[in-house]
Coordinates of C-alpha atoms and ligand atoms in Angstrom, one line a residue:
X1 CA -35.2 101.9 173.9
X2 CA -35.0 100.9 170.2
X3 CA -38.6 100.5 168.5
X4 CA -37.9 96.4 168.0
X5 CA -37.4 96.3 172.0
X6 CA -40.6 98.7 172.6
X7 CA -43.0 96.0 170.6
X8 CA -41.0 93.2 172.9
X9 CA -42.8 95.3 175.9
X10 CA -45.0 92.5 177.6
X11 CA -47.6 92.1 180.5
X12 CA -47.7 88.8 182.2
X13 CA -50.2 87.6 184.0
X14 CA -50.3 85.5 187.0
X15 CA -53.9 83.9 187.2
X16 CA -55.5 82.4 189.5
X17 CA -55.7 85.6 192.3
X18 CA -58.7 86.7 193.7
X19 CA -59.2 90.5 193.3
X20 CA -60.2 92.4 196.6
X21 CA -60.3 96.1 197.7
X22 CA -60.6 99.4 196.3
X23 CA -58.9 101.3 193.9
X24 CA -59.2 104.7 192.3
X25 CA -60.2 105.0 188.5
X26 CA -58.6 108.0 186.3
X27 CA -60.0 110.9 184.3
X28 CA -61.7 109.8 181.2
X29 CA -59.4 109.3 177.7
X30 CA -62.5 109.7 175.5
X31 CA -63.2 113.3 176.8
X32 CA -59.8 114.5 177.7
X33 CA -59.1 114.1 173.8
X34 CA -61.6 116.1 172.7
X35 CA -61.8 118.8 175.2
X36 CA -57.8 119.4 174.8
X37 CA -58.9 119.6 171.3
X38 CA -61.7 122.4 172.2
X39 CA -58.9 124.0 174.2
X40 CA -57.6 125.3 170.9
X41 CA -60.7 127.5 170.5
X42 CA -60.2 129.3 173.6
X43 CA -58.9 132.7 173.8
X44 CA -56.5 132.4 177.1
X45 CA -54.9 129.5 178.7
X46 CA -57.3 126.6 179.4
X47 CA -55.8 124.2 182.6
X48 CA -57.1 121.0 182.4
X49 CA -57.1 118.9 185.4
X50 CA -57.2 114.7 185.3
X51 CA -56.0 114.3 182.3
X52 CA -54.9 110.3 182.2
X53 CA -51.3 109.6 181.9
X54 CA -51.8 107.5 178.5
X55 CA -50.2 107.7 175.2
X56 CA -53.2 108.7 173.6
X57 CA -52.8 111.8 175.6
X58 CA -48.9 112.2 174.8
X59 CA -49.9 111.9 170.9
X60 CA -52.2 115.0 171.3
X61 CA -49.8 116.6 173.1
X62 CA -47.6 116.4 170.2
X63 CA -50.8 117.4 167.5
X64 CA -51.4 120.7 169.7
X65 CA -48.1 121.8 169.8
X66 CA -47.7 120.9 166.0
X67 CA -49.9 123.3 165.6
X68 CA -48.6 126.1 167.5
X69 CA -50.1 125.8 171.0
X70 CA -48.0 125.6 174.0
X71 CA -48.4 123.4 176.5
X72 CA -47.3 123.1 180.3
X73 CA -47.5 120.2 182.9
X74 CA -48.3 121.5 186.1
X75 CA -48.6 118.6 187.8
X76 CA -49.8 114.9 188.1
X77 CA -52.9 114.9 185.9
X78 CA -52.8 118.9 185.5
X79 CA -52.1 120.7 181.8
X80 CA -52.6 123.8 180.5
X81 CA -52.7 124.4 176.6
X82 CA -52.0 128.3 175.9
X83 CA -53.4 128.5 172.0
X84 CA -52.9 132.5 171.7
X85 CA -50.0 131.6 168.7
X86 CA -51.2 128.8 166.9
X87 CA -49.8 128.9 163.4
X88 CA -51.2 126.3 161.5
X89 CA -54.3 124.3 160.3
X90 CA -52.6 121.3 159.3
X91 CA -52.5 118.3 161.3
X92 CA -49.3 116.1 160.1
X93 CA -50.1 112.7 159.3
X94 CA -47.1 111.3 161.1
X95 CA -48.9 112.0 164.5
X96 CA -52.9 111.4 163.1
X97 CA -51.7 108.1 161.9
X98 CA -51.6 107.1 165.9
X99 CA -54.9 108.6 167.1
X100 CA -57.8 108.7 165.2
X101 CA -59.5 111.0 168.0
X102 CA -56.9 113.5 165.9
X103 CA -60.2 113.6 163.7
X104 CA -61.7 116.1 166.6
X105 CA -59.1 118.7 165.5
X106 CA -61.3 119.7 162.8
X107 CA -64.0 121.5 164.2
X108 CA -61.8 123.4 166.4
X109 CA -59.7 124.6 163.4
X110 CA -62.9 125.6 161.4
X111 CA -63.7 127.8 164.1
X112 CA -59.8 129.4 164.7
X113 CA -59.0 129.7 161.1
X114 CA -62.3 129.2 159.0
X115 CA -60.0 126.0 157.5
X116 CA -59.0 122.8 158.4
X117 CA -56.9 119.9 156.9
X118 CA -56.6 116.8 158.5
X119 CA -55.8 113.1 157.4
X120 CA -58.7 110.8 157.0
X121 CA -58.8 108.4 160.2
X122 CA -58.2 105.7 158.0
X123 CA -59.6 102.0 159.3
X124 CA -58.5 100.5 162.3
X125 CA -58.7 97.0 163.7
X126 CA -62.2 97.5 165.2
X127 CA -63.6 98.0 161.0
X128 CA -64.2 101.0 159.1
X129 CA -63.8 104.7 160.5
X130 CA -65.8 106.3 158.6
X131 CA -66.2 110.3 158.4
X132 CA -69.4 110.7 156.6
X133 CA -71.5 111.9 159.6
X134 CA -69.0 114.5 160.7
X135 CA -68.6 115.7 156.9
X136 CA -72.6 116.2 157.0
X137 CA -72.2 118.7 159.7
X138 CA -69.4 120.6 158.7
X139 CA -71.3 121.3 155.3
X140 CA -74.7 121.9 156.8
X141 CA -72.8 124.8 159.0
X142 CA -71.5 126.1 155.6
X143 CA -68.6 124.7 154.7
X144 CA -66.5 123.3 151.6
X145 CA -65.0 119.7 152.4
X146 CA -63.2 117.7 150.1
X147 CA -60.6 114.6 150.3
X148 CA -57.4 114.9 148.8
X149 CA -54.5 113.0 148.9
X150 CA -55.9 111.1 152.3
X151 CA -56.7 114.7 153.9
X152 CA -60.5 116.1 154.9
X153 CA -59.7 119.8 153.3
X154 CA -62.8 122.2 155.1
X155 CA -63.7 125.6 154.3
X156 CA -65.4 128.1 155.8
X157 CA -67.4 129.9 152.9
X158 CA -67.7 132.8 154.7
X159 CA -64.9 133.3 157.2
X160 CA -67.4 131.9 159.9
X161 CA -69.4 129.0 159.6
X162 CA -72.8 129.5 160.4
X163 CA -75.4 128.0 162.7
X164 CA -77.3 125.5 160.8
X165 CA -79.6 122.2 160.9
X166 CA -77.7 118.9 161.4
X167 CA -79.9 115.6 161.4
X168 CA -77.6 112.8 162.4
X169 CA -78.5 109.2 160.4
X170 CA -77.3 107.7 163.5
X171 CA -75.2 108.8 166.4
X172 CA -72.3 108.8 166.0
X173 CA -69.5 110.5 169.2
X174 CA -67.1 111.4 166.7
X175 CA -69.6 113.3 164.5
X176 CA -71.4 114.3 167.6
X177 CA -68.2 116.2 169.1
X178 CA -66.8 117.7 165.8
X179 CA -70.2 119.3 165.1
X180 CA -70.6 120.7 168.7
X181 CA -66.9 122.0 168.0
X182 CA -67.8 123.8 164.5
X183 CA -71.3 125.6 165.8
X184 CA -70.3 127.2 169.2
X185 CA -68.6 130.0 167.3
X186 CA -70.5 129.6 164.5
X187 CA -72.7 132.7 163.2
X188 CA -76.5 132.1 164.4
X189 CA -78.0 128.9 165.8
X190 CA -77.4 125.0 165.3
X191 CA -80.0 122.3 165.5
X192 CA -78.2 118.9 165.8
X193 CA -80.7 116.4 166.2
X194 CA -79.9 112.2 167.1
X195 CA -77.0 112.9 168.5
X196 CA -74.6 110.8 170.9
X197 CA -75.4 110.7 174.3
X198 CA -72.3 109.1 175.9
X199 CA -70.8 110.7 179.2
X200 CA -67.9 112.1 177.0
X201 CA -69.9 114.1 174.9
X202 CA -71.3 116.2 177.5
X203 CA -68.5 116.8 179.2
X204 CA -67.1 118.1 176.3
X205 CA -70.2 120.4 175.7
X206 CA -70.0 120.7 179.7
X207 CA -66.5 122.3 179.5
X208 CA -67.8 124.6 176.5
X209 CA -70.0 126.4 178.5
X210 CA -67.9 126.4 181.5
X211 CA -65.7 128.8 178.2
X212 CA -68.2 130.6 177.7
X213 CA -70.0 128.8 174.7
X214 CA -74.3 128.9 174.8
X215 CA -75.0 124.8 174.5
X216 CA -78.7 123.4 175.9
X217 CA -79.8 119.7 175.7
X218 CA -76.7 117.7 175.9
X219 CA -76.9 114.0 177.3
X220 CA -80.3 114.1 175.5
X221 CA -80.9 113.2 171.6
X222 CA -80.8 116.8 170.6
X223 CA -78.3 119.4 171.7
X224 CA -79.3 123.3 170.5
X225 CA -76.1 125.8 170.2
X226 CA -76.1 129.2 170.0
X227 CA -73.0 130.7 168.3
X228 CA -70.6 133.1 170.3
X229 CA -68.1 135.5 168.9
X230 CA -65.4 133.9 171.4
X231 CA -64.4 131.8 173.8
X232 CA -62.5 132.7 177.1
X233 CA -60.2 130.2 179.3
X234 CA -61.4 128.0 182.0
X235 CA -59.7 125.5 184.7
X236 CA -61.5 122.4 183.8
X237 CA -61.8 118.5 185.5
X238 CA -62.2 115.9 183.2
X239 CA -64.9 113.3 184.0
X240 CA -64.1 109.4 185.6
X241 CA -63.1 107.0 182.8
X242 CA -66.6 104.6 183.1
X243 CA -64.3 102.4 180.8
X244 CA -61.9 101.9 182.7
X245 CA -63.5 101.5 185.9
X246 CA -66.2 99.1 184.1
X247 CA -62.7 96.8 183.4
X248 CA -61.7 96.6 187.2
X249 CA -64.9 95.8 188.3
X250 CA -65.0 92.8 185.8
X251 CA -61.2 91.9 186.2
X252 CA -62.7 91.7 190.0
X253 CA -65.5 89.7 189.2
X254 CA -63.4 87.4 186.7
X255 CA -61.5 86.3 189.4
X256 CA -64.4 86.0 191.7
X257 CA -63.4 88.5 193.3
X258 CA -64.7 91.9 195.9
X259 CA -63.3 95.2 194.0
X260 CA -64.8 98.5 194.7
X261 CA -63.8 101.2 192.5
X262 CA -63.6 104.6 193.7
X263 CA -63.8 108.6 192.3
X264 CA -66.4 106.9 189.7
X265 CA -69.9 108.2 188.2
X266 CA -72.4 104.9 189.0
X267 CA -74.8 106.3 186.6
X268 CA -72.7 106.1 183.6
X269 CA -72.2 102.5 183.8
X270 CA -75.9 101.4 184.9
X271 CA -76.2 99.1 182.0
X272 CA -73.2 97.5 182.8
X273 CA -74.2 97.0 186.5
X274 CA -77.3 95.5 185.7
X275 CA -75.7 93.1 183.4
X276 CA -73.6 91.7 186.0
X277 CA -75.8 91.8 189.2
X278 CA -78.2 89.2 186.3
X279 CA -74.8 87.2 186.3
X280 CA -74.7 86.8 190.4
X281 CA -72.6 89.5 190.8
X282 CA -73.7 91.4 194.4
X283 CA -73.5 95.3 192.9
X284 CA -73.7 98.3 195.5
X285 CA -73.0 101.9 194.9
X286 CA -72.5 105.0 196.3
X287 CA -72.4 108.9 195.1
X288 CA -68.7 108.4 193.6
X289 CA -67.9 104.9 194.1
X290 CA -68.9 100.6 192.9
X291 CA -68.5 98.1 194.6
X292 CA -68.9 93.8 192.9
X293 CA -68.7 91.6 195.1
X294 CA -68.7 87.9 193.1
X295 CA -68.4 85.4 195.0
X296 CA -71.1 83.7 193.8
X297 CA -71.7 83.9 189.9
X298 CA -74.8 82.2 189.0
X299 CA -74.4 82.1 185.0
X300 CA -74.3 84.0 182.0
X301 CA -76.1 86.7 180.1
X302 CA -77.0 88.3 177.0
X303 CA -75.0 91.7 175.7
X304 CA -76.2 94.0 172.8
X305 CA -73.9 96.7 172.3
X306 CA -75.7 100.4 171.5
X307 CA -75.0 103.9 171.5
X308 CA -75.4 105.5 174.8
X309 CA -77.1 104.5 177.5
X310 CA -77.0 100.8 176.0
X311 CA -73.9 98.7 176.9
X312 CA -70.8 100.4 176.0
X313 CA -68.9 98.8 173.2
X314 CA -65.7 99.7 174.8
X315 CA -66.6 97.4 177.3
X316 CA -67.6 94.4 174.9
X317 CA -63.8 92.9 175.3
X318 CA -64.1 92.8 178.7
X319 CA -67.0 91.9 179.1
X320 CA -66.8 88.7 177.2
X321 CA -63.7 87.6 178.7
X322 CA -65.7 87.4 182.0
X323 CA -68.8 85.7 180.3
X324 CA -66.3 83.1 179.4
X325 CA -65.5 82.3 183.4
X326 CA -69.4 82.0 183.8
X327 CA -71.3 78.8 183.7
X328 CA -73.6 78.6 180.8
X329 CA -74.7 80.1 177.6
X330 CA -73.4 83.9 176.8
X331 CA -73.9 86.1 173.7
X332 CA -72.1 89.3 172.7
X333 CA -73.7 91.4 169.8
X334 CA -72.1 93.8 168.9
X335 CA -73.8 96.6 166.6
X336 CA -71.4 99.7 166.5
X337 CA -67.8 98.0 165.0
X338 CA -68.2 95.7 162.2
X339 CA -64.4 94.3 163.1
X340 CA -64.7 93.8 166.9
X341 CA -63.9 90.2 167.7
X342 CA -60.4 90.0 166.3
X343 CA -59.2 88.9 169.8
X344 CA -61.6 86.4 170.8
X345 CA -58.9 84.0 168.5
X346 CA -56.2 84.8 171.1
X347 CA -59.2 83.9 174.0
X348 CA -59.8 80.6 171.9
X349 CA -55.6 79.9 172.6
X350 CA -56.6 80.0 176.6
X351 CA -59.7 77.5 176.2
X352 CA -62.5 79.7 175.6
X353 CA -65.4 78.2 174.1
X354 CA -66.5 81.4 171.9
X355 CA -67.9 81.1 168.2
X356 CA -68.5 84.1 166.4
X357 CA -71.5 84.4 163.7
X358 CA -69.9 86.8 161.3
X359 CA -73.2 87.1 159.6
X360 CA -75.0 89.2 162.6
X361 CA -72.0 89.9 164.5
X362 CA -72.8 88.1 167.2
X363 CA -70.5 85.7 169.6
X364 CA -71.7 82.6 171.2
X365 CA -70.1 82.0 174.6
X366 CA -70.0 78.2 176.3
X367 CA -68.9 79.7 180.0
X368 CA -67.6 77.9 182.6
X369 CA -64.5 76.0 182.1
X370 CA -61.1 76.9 183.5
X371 CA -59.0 78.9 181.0
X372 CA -55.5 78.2 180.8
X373 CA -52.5 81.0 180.3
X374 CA -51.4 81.3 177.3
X375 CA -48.9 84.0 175.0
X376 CA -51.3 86.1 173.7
X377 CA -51.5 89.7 171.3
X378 CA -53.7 92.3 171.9
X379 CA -54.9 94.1 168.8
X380 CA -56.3 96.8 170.0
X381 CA -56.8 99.0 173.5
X382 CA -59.9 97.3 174.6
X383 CA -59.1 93.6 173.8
X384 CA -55.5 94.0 175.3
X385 CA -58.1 94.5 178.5
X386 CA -60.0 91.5 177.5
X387 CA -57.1 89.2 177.2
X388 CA -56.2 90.9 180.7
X389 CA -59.1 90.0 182.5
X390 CA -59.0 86.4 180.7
X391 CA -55.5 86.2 182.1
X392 CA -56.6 86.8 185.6
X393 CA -58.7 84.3 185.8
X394 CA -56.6 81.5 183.8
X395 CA -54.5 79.0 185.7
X396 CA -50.9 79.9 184.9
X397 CA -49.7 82.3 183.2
X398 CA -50.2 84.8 180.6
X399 CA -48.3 87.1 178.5
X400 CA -49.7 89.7 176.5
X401 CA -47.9 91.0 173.4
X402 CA -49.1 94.5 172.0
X403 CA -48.9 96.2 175.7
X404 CA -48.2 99.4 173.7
X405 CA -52.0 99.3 172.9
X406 CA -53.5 99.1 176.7
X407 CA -51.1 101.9 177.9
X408 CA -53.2 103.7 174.7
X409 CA -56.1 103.8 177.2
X410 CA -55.0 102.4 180.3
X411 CA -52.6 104.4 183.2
X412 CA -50.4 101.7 184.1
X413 CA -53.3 99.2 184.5
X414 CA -50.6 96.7 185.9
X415 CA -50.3 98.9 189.0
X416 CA -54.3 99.4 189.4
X417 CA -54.6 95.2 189.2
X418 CA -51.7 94.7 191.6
X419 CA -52.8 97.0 194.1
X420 CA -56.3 94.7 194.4
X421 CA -53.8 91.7 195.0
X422 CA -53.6 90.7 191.3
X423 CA -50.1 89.3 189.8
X424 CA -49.6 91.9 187.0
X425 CA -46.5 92.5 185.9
X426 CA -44.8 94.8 182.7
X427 CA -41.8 93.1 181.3
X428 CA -39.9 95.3 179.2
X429 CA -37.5 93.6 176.1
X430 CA -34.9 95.6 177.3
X431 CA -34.6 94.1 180.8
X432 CA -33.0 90.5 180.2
X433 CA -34.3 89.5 183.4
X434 CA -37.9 90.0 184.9
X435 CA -38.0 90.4 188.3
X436 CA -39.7 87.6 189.8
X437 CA -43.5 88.6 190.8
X438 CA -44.4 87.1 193.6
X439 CA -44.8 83.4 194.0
X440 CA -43.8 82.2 191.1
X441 CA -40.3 81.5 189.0
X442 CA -40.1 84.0 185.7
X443 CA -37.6 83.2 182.9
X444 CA -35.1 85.6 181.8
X445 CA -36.7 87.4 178.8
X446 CA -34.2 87.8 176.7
X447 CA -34.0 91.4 174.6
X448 CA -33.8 91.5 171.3
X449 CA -31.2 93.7 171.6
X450 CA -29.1 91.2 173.3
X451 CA -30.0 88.7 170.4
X452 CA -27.6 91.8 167.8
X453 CA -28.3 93.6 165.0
X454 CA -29.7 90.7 163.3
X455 CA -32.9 90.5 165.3
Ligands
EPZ501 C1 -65.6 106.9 169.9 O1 -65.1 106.6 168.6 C2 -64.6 106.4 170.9 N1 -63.3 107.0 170.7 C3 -64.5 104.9 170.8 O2 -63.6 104.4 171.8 C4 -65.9 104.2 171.0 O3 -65.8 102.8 170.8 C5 -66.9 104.9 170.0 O4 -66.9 106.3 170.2 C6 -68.3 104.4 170.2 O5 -68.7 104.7 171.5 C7 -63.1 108.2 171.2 O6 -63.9 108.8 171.8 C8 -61.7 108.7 171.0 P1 -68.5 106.7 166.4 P2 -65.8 107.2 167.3 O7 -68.3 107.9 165.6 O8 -66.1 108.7 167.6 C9 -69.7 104.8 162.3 C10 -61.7 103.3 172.7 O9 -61.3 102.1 172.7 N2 -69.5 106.2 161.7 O10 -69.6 106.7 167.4 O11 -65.0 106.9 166.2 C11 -68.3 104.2 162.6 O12 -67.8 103.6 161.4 C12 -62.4 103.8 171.4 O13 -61.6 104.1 173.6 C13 -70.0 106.4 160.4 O14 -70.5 105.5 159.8 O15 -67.2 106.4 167.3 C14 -68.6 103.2 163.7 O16 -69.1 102.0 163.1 C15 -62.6 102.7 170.4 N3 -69.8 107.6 159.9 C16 -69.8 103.8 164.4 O17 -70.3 104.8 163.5 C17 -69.2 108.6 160.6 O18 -69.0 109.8 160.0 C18 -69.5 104.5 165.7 O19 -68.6 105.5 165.5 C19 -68.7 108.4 161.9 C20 -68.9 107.1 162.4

């Protein structure tokens, strides 16, 4: 499939379904990326198991083994990442361009090598990336960074780094992970202090100790690390992706729907829950499993996003494209990405009454009409889910543009929706005609390869 025919890959969106039953949600993308990253500091094979199906995943595949690692599929969900011959500390800027969780790589390679070079993150849709925070650490654990020519260069001084004090200005995941990477082989102890709190981070330093690493405090604001000579292999599970569950319980309540989501941790999305059982929505759970029942939505509410255990910005997209199917007044401020309501112009195209205050970051919801479908373009992972959810509960239909960004951080999301009774369906450039979904007619889609070379 030629790259013009890959960005012609489209979701279409039946609305107008209501949601019901239960479905299971995957392992987590934001720890899966930076415990295979960890993997590298292992001294045997690590196996991994739950590792989502997602391109993110695929692209650090493809980093790992750039880097001299081997790695084995053993199975739906199951990896294992050998990194006994890794051979270089270079990450190539071809395959960091498409992640920016490549940034995690750097810790991992101070510890192997004592080096690391890695391109800058670069910005992204959701604002700047910046790398300040994780440059911090590195240099209060003793080494030399530098930027050049769009890499982070960093140096062990001394062939180890050693165990230091790192005050964190604010949390920051990123930072939070790459300093946990740099100090549990570090020479001595590390202090990091206001660090990120979110489910991901400890089960990355989880899945250190389960190698071997000496980690206290995680999941609270400061973590303490003593430094080990080495780390051994482990057969590891990643965590439940709260994201992802936390956007099929709201496409469920979008469409008014009764959705539980199942091999889930409840805890991790209480702020979430709380914010929908103030909209109406009938929340229960259980030791693994969520159930919304909305049937009767009663209004709006009020969303601030924060670090963790405040309301997830990851879940910010999703969460407004519900707000927008609820009677009333809604608003949506969001405090971590200073770029995060690019897509609320595509919402806009569907009927949503949604003003954004660029001055505080802040969108103003005016819930309650029907939304329409529409041809939309996701932007980025989480809005594609947005404009998903707003589909669902649009009359008509809606096609998404820029699927390549929800299969970033979704595993086949159109099969999850469908299985709950929604009208989800990929539609590839490459297939002239769609098959028809269900109840309704679907035009031919014509490929742009069909249209020649000119296209
Ligand atoms: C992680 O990004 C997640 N990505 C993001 O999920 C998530 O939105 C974010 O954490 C916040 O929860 C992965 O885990 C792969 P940060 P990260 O460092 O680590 C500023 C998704 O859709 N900052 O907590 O980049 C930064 O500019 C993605 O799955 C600095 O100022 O998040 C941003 O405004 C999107 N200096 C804020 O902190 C730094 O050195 C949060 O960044 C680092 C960050």
């Amino acid at each position: 499939m030629n790259v013009l025919d890959r960005l012609e890959t489209t979701l279409r969106v039946r609305g107008g379904h209501r949601l019901s039953g239960s479905v299971e949600t995957h392992g987590a993308k934001n720890a899966a990326l930076p415990i295979m990253a960890a993997a590298l500091l292992a001294k045997s094979p690590v196996t991994l198991h739950r590792i989502p199906n997602i391109t993110d995943v695929s692209v650090m595949r493809q980093l790992l083994e750039a880097l001299g690692a081997r790695l084995r599929s053993e199975g739906p969900g199951t990896l294992t990442i050998d990194p006994s011959n890794l051979s270089s500390y270079r990450a190539p800027y071809t395959l960091v361009r498409k992640l920016a969780a490549s940034f995690d790589l750097v810790g991992p390679l101070l510890g192997v090598f004592g080096r690391a070079e890695v391109p800058l993150p670069g910005g992204c849709v959701l604002g700047t990336r910046a790398t300040d925070l994780h440059e911090h650490a590195f240099r209060a654990l003793g080494a030399e960074v530098s930027n050049a020519h769009g890499y982070l260069i960093a140096t062990a001084v001394a062939r180890r780094l050693r165990g230091g004090e790192v005050a964190f200005r604010q949390p920051s995941v990123g930072a939070t992970k790459n300093a946990l990477l740099a100090a549990v082989v570090a020479d001595g102890t590390t202090t990091l202090r206001n660090v990120a709190m979110e489910p991901e981070v400890v089960d990355l330093a989880n899945f250190l100790v389960a190698m071997g690493a000496r980690v206290r405090g995680h999941g609270g604001d400061t973590i303490v690390v003593e430094g080990v000579p080495e780390l051994h292999g482990v057969e590891y599970e990643i965590i439940a992706d709260r994201i992802v569950s936390g956007t099929l319980l709201l496409s469920g309540c979008a469409t008014r729907g009764d959705v539980t989501v199942e091999r889930c941790v409840p805890e991790h999305l209480a702020l979430t829950l709380a914010k929908l059982s103030e909209c109406g929505v009938k929340v229960t759970s259980g030791t693994d499993w969520i159930r919304a029942e909305a049937e009767r939505i009663t209004g709006g509410t009020d969303i601030l996003t924060a670090p963790h255990p405040g309301f997830p910005t990851d879940l910010q997209p999703p969460m407004l494209s519900f707000l927008c199917t609820c009677p009333g007044i809604s608003t949506v401020e969001e405090t971590i990405f200073n770029a995060r309501f690019s897509y609320v112009n595509e919402l806009a195209r569907m009927g949503a009454d949604v003003r954004v205050a660029i001055e505080n970051n802040t969108a103003l919801i005016k819930g309650g009409a029907p939304l329409s479908g529409a041809p939309v373009e996701a932007p980025d992972i989480r809005a594609g889910a947005a404009l998903v959810v707003a589909g669902l509960a649009a009359q008509g239909e809606t096609e998404i543009i820029g699927l390549e960004y929800v299969d970033r951080g979704y595993e086949r999301l159109e099969e999850m929706l469908s299985a709950l009774g929604g009208q989800v369906q990929r539609s590839s450039g490459i297939s002239p005609v769609v098959e028809p979904l269900g109840t309704f007619e679907t035009t031919a889609y014509p490929s742009l390869a069909a249209r020649g070379p000119s296209a």
